[in-house]
Amino acid sequence: MNQTLRHTLEGHTAAPDQLDWSQIHETLAMLALAVAQIDTSLVEGNNSINSLTASFTRMADHTQLIIDRVTALDAGVGSEIADSARIIQSEVMSAIVAFQFYDRLTQRMEHVGDSLERTGHLISNPEERYHLASWKTLQNHIKSNYTMEAERIMFEHIMAGHSIAEALQIYHHNFNAEMKDDFDTSDDIELF
């Protein structure tokens, strides 16, 4: 038996009863587990968020109806009720904006799951695993799914070999600038 193989089989990497073990198989299993966990978390989270979104949308509609009806009443009591309804409506709108952030989070997690799954397929294919073009195709696919410039910039930094900390710092800087523009609460709120 080859000295290196014997050394490997004698406990440093895999025991003789683990000859079917491989780091590729283990990596694929871990990627599959990560994808499954992301998927189940998204399904559970989406069920709750969909229920909350529907509830807040109905509250916003009813609050607007109250404002419209109370405005038609006498100025005294009607004005106080209308002011209270406007405060409630403002809070509901703030909650809806938070739901928009959650929607963006779920989209990102779906992309992460897809990326992990595609990486697993690439690793599991011995004909593609060692081809630079296959990896470039995967990377281009991942990058094309980003909807924010901050994500593309982070991707470029990671692919260029920068540390995760550096890439995250640059991402947060760009993300905060984009969020300031994207979620200006003075604009009309559009639900999902």
PDB file of C-alpha atoms in Angstrom:
ATOM      1  CA  MET A   1       0.000   0.000   0.000  1.00  0.00           C
ATOM      2  CA  ASN A   2       1.223   3.478  -0.805  1.00  0.00           C
ATOM      3  CA  GLN A   3       2.935   5.064   2.245  1.00  0.00           C
ATOM      4  CA  THR A   4       0.874   8.282   1.926  1.00  0.00           C
ATOM      5  CA  LEU A   5      -2.385   6.359   1.627  1.00  0.00           C
ATOM      6  CA  ARG A   6      -1.460   4.152   4.614  1.00  0.00           C
ATOM      7  CA  HIS A   7      -0.564   7.265   6.625  1.00  0.00           C
ATOM      8  CA  THR A   8      -3.920   8.786   5.669  1.00  0.00           C
ATOM      9  CA  LEU A   9      -5.818   5.630   6.541  1.00  0.00           C
ATOM     10  CA  GLU A  10      -4.105   5.202   9.901  1.00  0.00           C
ATOM     11  CA  GLY A  11      -6.127   7.929  11.522  1.00  0.00           C
ATOM     12  CA  HIS A  12      -4.820  11.255  10.322  1.00  0.00           C
ATOM     13  CA  THR A  13      -7.607  11.787   7.838  1.00  0.00           C
ATOM     14  CA  ALA A  14      -9.831   8.720   7.452  1.00  0.00           C
ATOM     15  CA  ALA A  15      -9.857   5.297   9.083  1.00  0.00           C
ATOM     16  CA  PRO A  16      -9.995   2.146   6.899  1.00  0.00           C
ATOM     17  CA  ASP A  17     -13.718   1.786   7.680  1.00  0.00           C
ATOM     18  CA  GLN A  18     -14.230   5.308   6.306  1.00  0.00           C
ATOM     19  CA  LEU A  19     -12.906   4.720   2.794  1.00  0.00           C
ATOM     20  CA  ASP A  20     -16.068   6.185   1.298  1.00  0.00           C
ATOM     21  CA  TRP A  21     -15.493   9.406   3.249  1.00  0.00           C
ATOM     22  CA  SER A  22     -14.404  12.452   1.300  1.00  0.00           C
ATOM     23  CA  GLN A  23     -14.174  16.118   2.111  1.00  0.00           C
ATOM     24  CA  ILE A  24     -16.108  16.866  -1.065  1.00  0.00           C
ATOM     25  CA  HIS A  25     -19.040  14.728   0.079  1.00  0.00           C
ATOM     26  CA  GLU A  26     -18.903  16.312   3.534  1.00  0.00           C
ATOM     27  CA  THR A  27     -18.738  19.806   2.010  1.00  0.00           C
ATOM     28  CA  LEU A  28     -21.731  19.039  -0.193  1.00  0.00           C
ATOM     29  CA  ALA A  29     -23.687  17.712   2.785  1.00  0.00           C
ATOM     30  CA  MET A  30     -22.934  20.882   4.754  1.00  0.00           C
ATOM     31  CA  LEU A  31     -23.929  23.075   1.802  1.00  0.00           C
ATOM     32  CA  ALA A  32     -27.179  21.131   1.450  1.00  0.00           C
ATOM     33  CA  LEU A  33     -27.856  21.548   5.160  1.00  0.00           C
ATOM     34  CA  ALA A  34     -27.228  25.305   4.938  1.00  0.00           C
ATOM     35  CA  VAL A  35     -29.594  25.602   1.966  1.00  0.00           C
ATOM     36  CA  ALA A  36     -32.283  23.592   3.782  1.00  0.00           C
ATOM     37  CA  GLN A  37     -31.939  25.728   6.926  1.00  0.00           C
ATOM     38  CA  ILE A  38     -32.166  28.938   4.920  1.00  0.00           C
ATOM     39  CA  ASP A  39     -35.216  27.650   3.059  1.00  0.00           C
ATOM     40  CA  THR A  40     -37.103  26.535   6.186  1.00  0.00           C
ATOM     41  CA  SER A  41     -36.288  29.797   7.957  1.00  0.00           C
ATOM     42  CA  LEU A  42     -37.548  31.815   5.003  1.00  0.00           C
ATOM     43  CA  VAL A  43     -40.781  29.836   4.740  1.00  0.00           C
ATOM     44  CA  GLU A  44     -41.510  30.227   8.455  1.00  0.00           C
ATOM     45  CA  GLY A  45     -40.555  33.897   8.444  1.00  0.00           C
ATOM     46  CA  ASN A  46     -42.551  34.640   5.308  1.00  0.00           C
ATOM     47  CA  ASN A  47     -45.705  33.095   6.760  1.00  0.00           C
ATOM     48  CA  SER A  48     -45.481  35.408   9.772  1.00  0.00           C
ATOM     49  CA  ILE A  49     -44.545  38.460   7.748  1.00  0.00           C
ATOM     50  CA  ASN A  50     -47.313  37.885   5.201  1.00  0.00           C
ATOM     51  CA  SER A  51     -49.851  37.744   8.018  1.00  0.00           C
ATOM     52  CA  LEU A  52     -48.435  40.885   9.647  1.00  0.00           C
ATOM     53  CA  THR A  53     -48.270  42.729   6.332  1.00  0.00           C
ATOM     54  CA  ALA A  54     -51.909  41.970   5.569  1.00  0.00           C
ATOM     55  CA  SER A  55     -52.898  43.067   9.071  1.00  0.00           C
ATOM     56  CA  PHE A  56     -50.964  46.344   8.897  1.00  0.00           C
ATOM     57  CA  THR A  57     -52.312  47.064   5.419  1.00  0.00           C
ATOM     58  CA  ARG A  58     -55.878  46.630   6.678  1.00  0.00           C
ATOM     59  CA  MET A  59     -55.089  48.886   9.662  1.00  0.00           C
ATOM     60  CA  ALA A  60     -53.680  51.556   7.355  1.00  0.00           C
ATOM     61  CA  ASP A  61     -56.774  51.379   5.158  1.00  0.00           C
ATOM     62  CA  HIS A  62     -59.133  51.646   8.150  1.00  0.00           C
ATOM     63  CA  THR A  63     -57.103  54.468   9.662  1.00  0.00           C
ATOM     64  CA  GLN A  64     -57.381  56.410   6.411  1.00  0.00           C
ATOM     65  CA  LEU A  65     -61.140  55.805   6.430  1.00  0.00           C
ATOM     66  CA  ILE A  66     -61.322  57.165  10.004  1.00  0.00           C
ATOM     67  CA  ILE A  67     -59.342  60.251   8.997  1.00  0.00           C
ATOM     68  CA  ASP A  68     -61.605  60.865   6.011  1.00  0.00           C
ATOM     69  CA  ARG A  69     -64.810  60.452   8.031  1.00  0.00           C
ATOM     70  CA  VAL A  70     -63.666  62.443  11.063  1.00  0.00           C
ATOM     71  CA  THR A  71     -62.435  65.296   8.921  1.00  0.00           C
ATOM     72  CA  ALA A  72     -66.033  65.748   7.776  1.00  0.00           C
ATOM     73  CA  LEU A  73     -67.221  66.160  11.408  1.00  0.00           C
ATOM     74  CA  ASP A  74     -67.186  69.304  13.515  1.00  0.00           C
ATOM     75  CA  ALA A  75     -63.763  70.859  13.952  1.00  0.00           C
ATOM     76  CA  GLY A  76     -63.458  70.291  17.741  1.00  0.00           C
ATOM     77  CA  VAL A  77     -63.727  66.561  18.494  1.00  0.00           C
ATOM     78  CA  GLY A  78     -63.192  65.549  14.887  1.00  0.00           C
ATOM     79  CA  SER A  79     -59.840  67.298  14.775  1.00  0.00           C
ATOM     80  CA  GLU A  80     -58.542  65.451  17.864  1.00  0.00           C
ATOM     81  CA  ILE A  81     -59.674  62.078  16.514  1.00  0.00           C
ATOM     82  CA  ALA A  82     -58.164  62.848  13.111  1.00  0.00           C
ATOM     83  CA  ASP A  83     -54.855  63.802  14.746  1.00  0.00           C
ATOM     84  CA  SER A  84     -54.803  60.515  16.683  1.00  0.00           C
ATOM     85  CA  ALA A  85     -55.624  58.576  13.532  1.00  0.00           C
ATOM     86  CA  ARG A  86     -52.789  60.321  11.675  1.00  0.00           C
ATOM     87  CA  ILE A  87     -50.349  59.307  14.432  1.00  0.00           C
ATOM     88  CA  ILE A  88     -51.532  55.696  14.193  1.00  0.00           C
ATOM     89  CA  GLN A  89     -51.256  55.811  10.416  1.00  0.00           C
ATOM     90  CA  SER A  90     -47.704  57.162  10.682  1.00  0.00           C
ATOM     91  CA  GLU A  91     -46.743  54.276  12.994  1.00  0.00           C
ATOM     92  CA  VAL A  92     -48.326  51.758  10.636  1.00  0.00           C
ATOM     93  CA  MET A  93     -46.370  53.236   7.722  1.00  0.00           C
ATOM     94  CA  SER A  94     -43.148  52.939   9.727  1.00  0.00           C
ATOM     95  CA  ALA A  95     -43.945  49.269  10.340  1.00  0.00           C
ATOM     96  CA  ILE A  96     -44.590  48.734   6.644  1.00  0.00           C
ATOM     97  CA  VAL A  97     -41.166  50.216   5.851  1.00  0.00           C
ATOM     98  CA  ALA A  98     -39.662  47.710   8.309  1.00  0.00           C
ATOM     99  CA  PHE A  99     -41.464  44.944   6.412  1.00  0.00           C
ATOM    100  CA  GLN A 100     -39.860  46.197   3.211  1.00  0.00           C
ATOM    101  CA  PHE A 101     -36.460  45.713   4.851  1.00  0.00           C
ATOM    102  CA  TYR A 102     -37.496  42.191   5.792  1.00  0.00           C
ATOM    103  CA  ASP A 103     -38.591  41.535   2.211  1.00  0.00           C
ATOM    104  CA  ARG A 104     -35.151  42.604   1.033  1.00  0.00           C
ATOM    105  CA  LEU A 105     -33.576  40.293   3.639  1.00  0.00           C
ATOM    106  CA  THR A 106     -35.582  37.297   2.415  1.00  0.00           C
ATOM    107  CA  GLN A 107     -34.575  38.018  -1.176  1.00  0.00           C
ATOM    108  CA  ARG A 108     -30.942  38.055  -0.109  1.00  0.00           C
ATOM    109  CA  MET A 109     -31.280  34.804   1.811  1.00  0.00           C
ATOM    110  CA  GLU A 110     -32.909  33.184  -1.235  1.00  0.00           C
ATOM    111  CA  HIS A 111     -29.913  34.306  -3.300  1.00  0.00           C
ATOM    112  CA  VAL A 112     -27.528  32.886  -0.693  1.00  0.00           C
ATOM    113  CA  GLY A 113     -29.384  29.565  -0.786  1.00  0.00           C
ATOM    114  CA  ASP A 114     -29.264  29.506  -4.583  1.00  0.00           C
ATOM    115  CA  SER A 115     -25.548  30.361  -4.560  1.00  0.00           C
ATOM    116  CA  LEU A 116     -24.757  27.615  -2.054  1.00  0.00           C
ATOM    117  CA  GLU A 117     -26.775  25.098  -4.031  1.00  0.00           C
ATOM    118  CA  ARG A 118     -25.058  26.024  -7.300  1.00  0.00           C
ATOM    119  CA  THR A 119     -21.649  25.871  -5.583  1.00  0.00           C
ATOM    120  CA  GLY A 120     -22.518  22.405  -4.312  1.00  0.00           C
ATOM    121  CA  HIS A 121     -23.479  21.253  -7.807  1.00  0.00           C
ATOM    122  CA  LEU A 122     -20.215  22.608  -9.187  1.00  0.00           C
ATOM    123  CA  ILE A 123     -18.130  20.916  -6.500  1.00  0.00           C
ATOM    124  CA  SER A 124     -19.971  17.627  -7.008  1.00  0.00           C
ATOM    125  CA  ASN A 125     -19.286  17.597 -10.757  1.00  0.00           C
ATOM    126  CA  PRO A 126     -15.756  16.221 -11.255  1.00  0.00           C
ATOM    127  CA  GLU A 127     -15.724  17.448 -14.867  1.00  0.00           C
ATOM    128  CA  GLU A 128     -16.410  21.046 -13.836  1.00  0.00           C
ATOM    129  CA  ARG A 129     -14.840  21.254 -10.391  1.00  0.00           C
ATOM    130  CA  TYR A 130     -11.337  22.160 -11.580  1.00  0.00           C
ATOM    131  CA  HIS A 131     -12.235  24.401 -14.529  1.00  0.00           C
ATOM    132  CA  LEU A 132     -11.738  28.123 -14.048  1.00  0.00           C
ATOM    133  CA  ALA A 133     -14.428  28.902 -16.630  1.00  0.00           C
ATOM    134  CA  SER A 134     -17.019  26.995 -14.579  1.00  0.00           C
ATOM    135  CA  TRP A 135     -16.148  28.972 -11.466  1.00  0.00           C
ATOM    136  CA  LYS A 136     -16.244  32.255 -13.398  1.00  0.00           C
ATOM    137  CA  THR A 137     -19.696  31.342 -14.760  1.00  0.00           C
ATOM    138  CA  LEU A 138     -20.896  30.629 -11.210  1.00  0.00           C
ATOM    139  CA  GLN A 139     -19.436  33.902  -9.927  1.00  0.00           C
ATOM    140  CA  ASN A 140     -21.029  35.865 -12.775  1.00  0.00           C
ATOM    141  CA  HIS A 141     -24.391  34.261 -12.018  1.00  0.00           C
ATOM    142  CA  ILE A 142     -24.100  35.150  -8.329  1.00  0.00           C
ATOM    143  CA  LYS A 143     -23.083  38.710  -9.098  1.00  0.00           C
ATOM    144  CA  SER A 144     -25.916  39.157 -11.609  1.00  0.00           C
ATOM    145  CA  ASN A 145     -28.488  38.368  -8.910  1.00  0.00           C
ATOM    146  CA  TYR A 146     -27.459  41.295  -6.713  1.00  0.00           C
ATOM    147  CA  THR A 147     -29.948  44.135  -6.769  1.00  0.00           C
ATOM    148  CA  MET A 148     -27.870  46.625  -4.810  1.00  0.00           C
ATOM    149  CA  GLU A 149     -24.642  48.287  -5.803  1.00  0.00           C
ATOM    150  CA  ALA A 150     -23.345  47.739  -2.254  1.00  0.00           C
ATOM    151  CA  GLU A 151     -23.668  43.968  -2.750  1.00  0.00           C
ATOM    152  CA  ARG A 152     -21.798  44.070  -6.060  1.00  0.00           C
ATOM    153  CA  ILE A 153     -19.010  46.129  -4.498  1.00  0.00           C
ATOM    154  CA  MET A 154     -18.714  43.672  -1.595  1.00  0.00           C
ATOM    155  CA  PHE A 155     -18.606  40.772  -4.073  1.00  0.00           C
ATOM    156  CA  GLU A 156     -15.807  42.433  -6.060  1.00  0.00           C
ATOM    157  CA  HIS A 157     -13.765  43.034  -2.905  1.00  0.00           C
ATOM    158  CA  ILE A 158     -14.130  39.445  -1.720  1.00  0.00           C
ATOM    159  CA  MET A 159     -13.239  38.082  -5.174  1.00  0.00           C
ATOM    160  CA  ALA A 160     -10.196  40.399  -5.253  1.00  0.00           C
ATOM    161  CA  GLY A 161      -8.935  38.799  -2.054  1.00  0.00           C
ATOM    162  CA  HIS A 162      -9.813  41.486   0.484  1.00  0.00           C
ATOM    163  CA  SER A 163     -10.679  40.367   3.982  1.00  0.00           C
ATOM    164  CA  ILE A 164     -14.291  39.866   5.004  1.00  0.00           C
ATOM    165  CA  ALA A 165     -13.926  42.729   7.495  1.00  0.00           C
ATOM    166  CA  GLU A 166     -12.754  45.121   4.753  1.00  0.00           C
ATOM    167  CA  ALA A 167     -15.492  44.035   2.366  1.00  0.00           C
ATOM    168  CA  LEU A 168     -18.154  44.425   5.070  1.00  0.00           C
ATOM    169  CA  GLN A 169     -16.916  47.878   5.987  1.00  0.00           C
ATOM    170  CA  ILE A 170     -17.169  49.011   2.373  1.00  0.00           C
ATOM    171  CA  TYR A 171     -20.540  47.283   2.027  1.00  0.00           C
ATOM    172  CA  HIS A 172     -22.013  49.022   5.094  1.00  0.00           C
ATOM    173  CA  HIS A 173     -20.814  52.405   3.880  1.00  0.00           C
ATOM    174  CA  ASN A 174     -22.460  51.925   0.474  1.00  0.00           C
ATOM    175  CA  PHE A 175     -25.539  50.190   1.916  1.00  0.00           C
ATOM    176  CA  ASN A 176     -26.289  53.082   4.281  1.00  0.00           C
ATOM    177  CA  ALA A 177     -26.096  55.551   1.398  1.00  0.00           C
ATOM    178  CA  GLU A 178     -28.442  53.415  -0.725  1.00  0.00           C
ATOM    179  CA  MET A 179     -30.918  52.908   2.115  1.00  0.00           C
ATOM    180  CA  LYS A 180     -31.120  56.620   2.731  1.00  0.00           C
ATOM    181  CA  ASP A 181     -32.246  57.056  -0.871  1.00  0.00           C
ATOM    182  CA  ASP A 182     -34.416  53.908  -1.161  1.00  0.00           C
ATOM    183  CA  PHE A 183     -36.476  54.242   1.996  1.00  0.00           C
ATOM    184  CA  ASP A 184     -37.288  57.908   2.254  1.00  0.00           C
ATOM    185  CA  THR A 185     -40.537  57.699   4.231  1.00  0.00           C
ATOM    186  CA  SER A 186     -41.890  60.853   2.621  1.00  0.00           C
ATOM    187  CA  ASP A 187     -42.451  58.851  -0.577  1.00  0.00           C
ATOM    188  CA  ASP A 188     -45.495  56.689  -1.136  1.00  0.00           C
ATOM    189  CA  ILE A 189     -45.218  53.265   0.439  1.00  0.00           C
ATOM    190  CA  GLU A 190     -45.555  50.360  -1.956  1.00  0.00           C
ATOM    191  CA  LEU A 191     -46.146  46.934  -0.516  1.00  0.00           C
ATOM    192  CA  PHE A 192     -44.159  44.085  -1.988  1.00  0.00           C
TER     193      PHE A 192
END
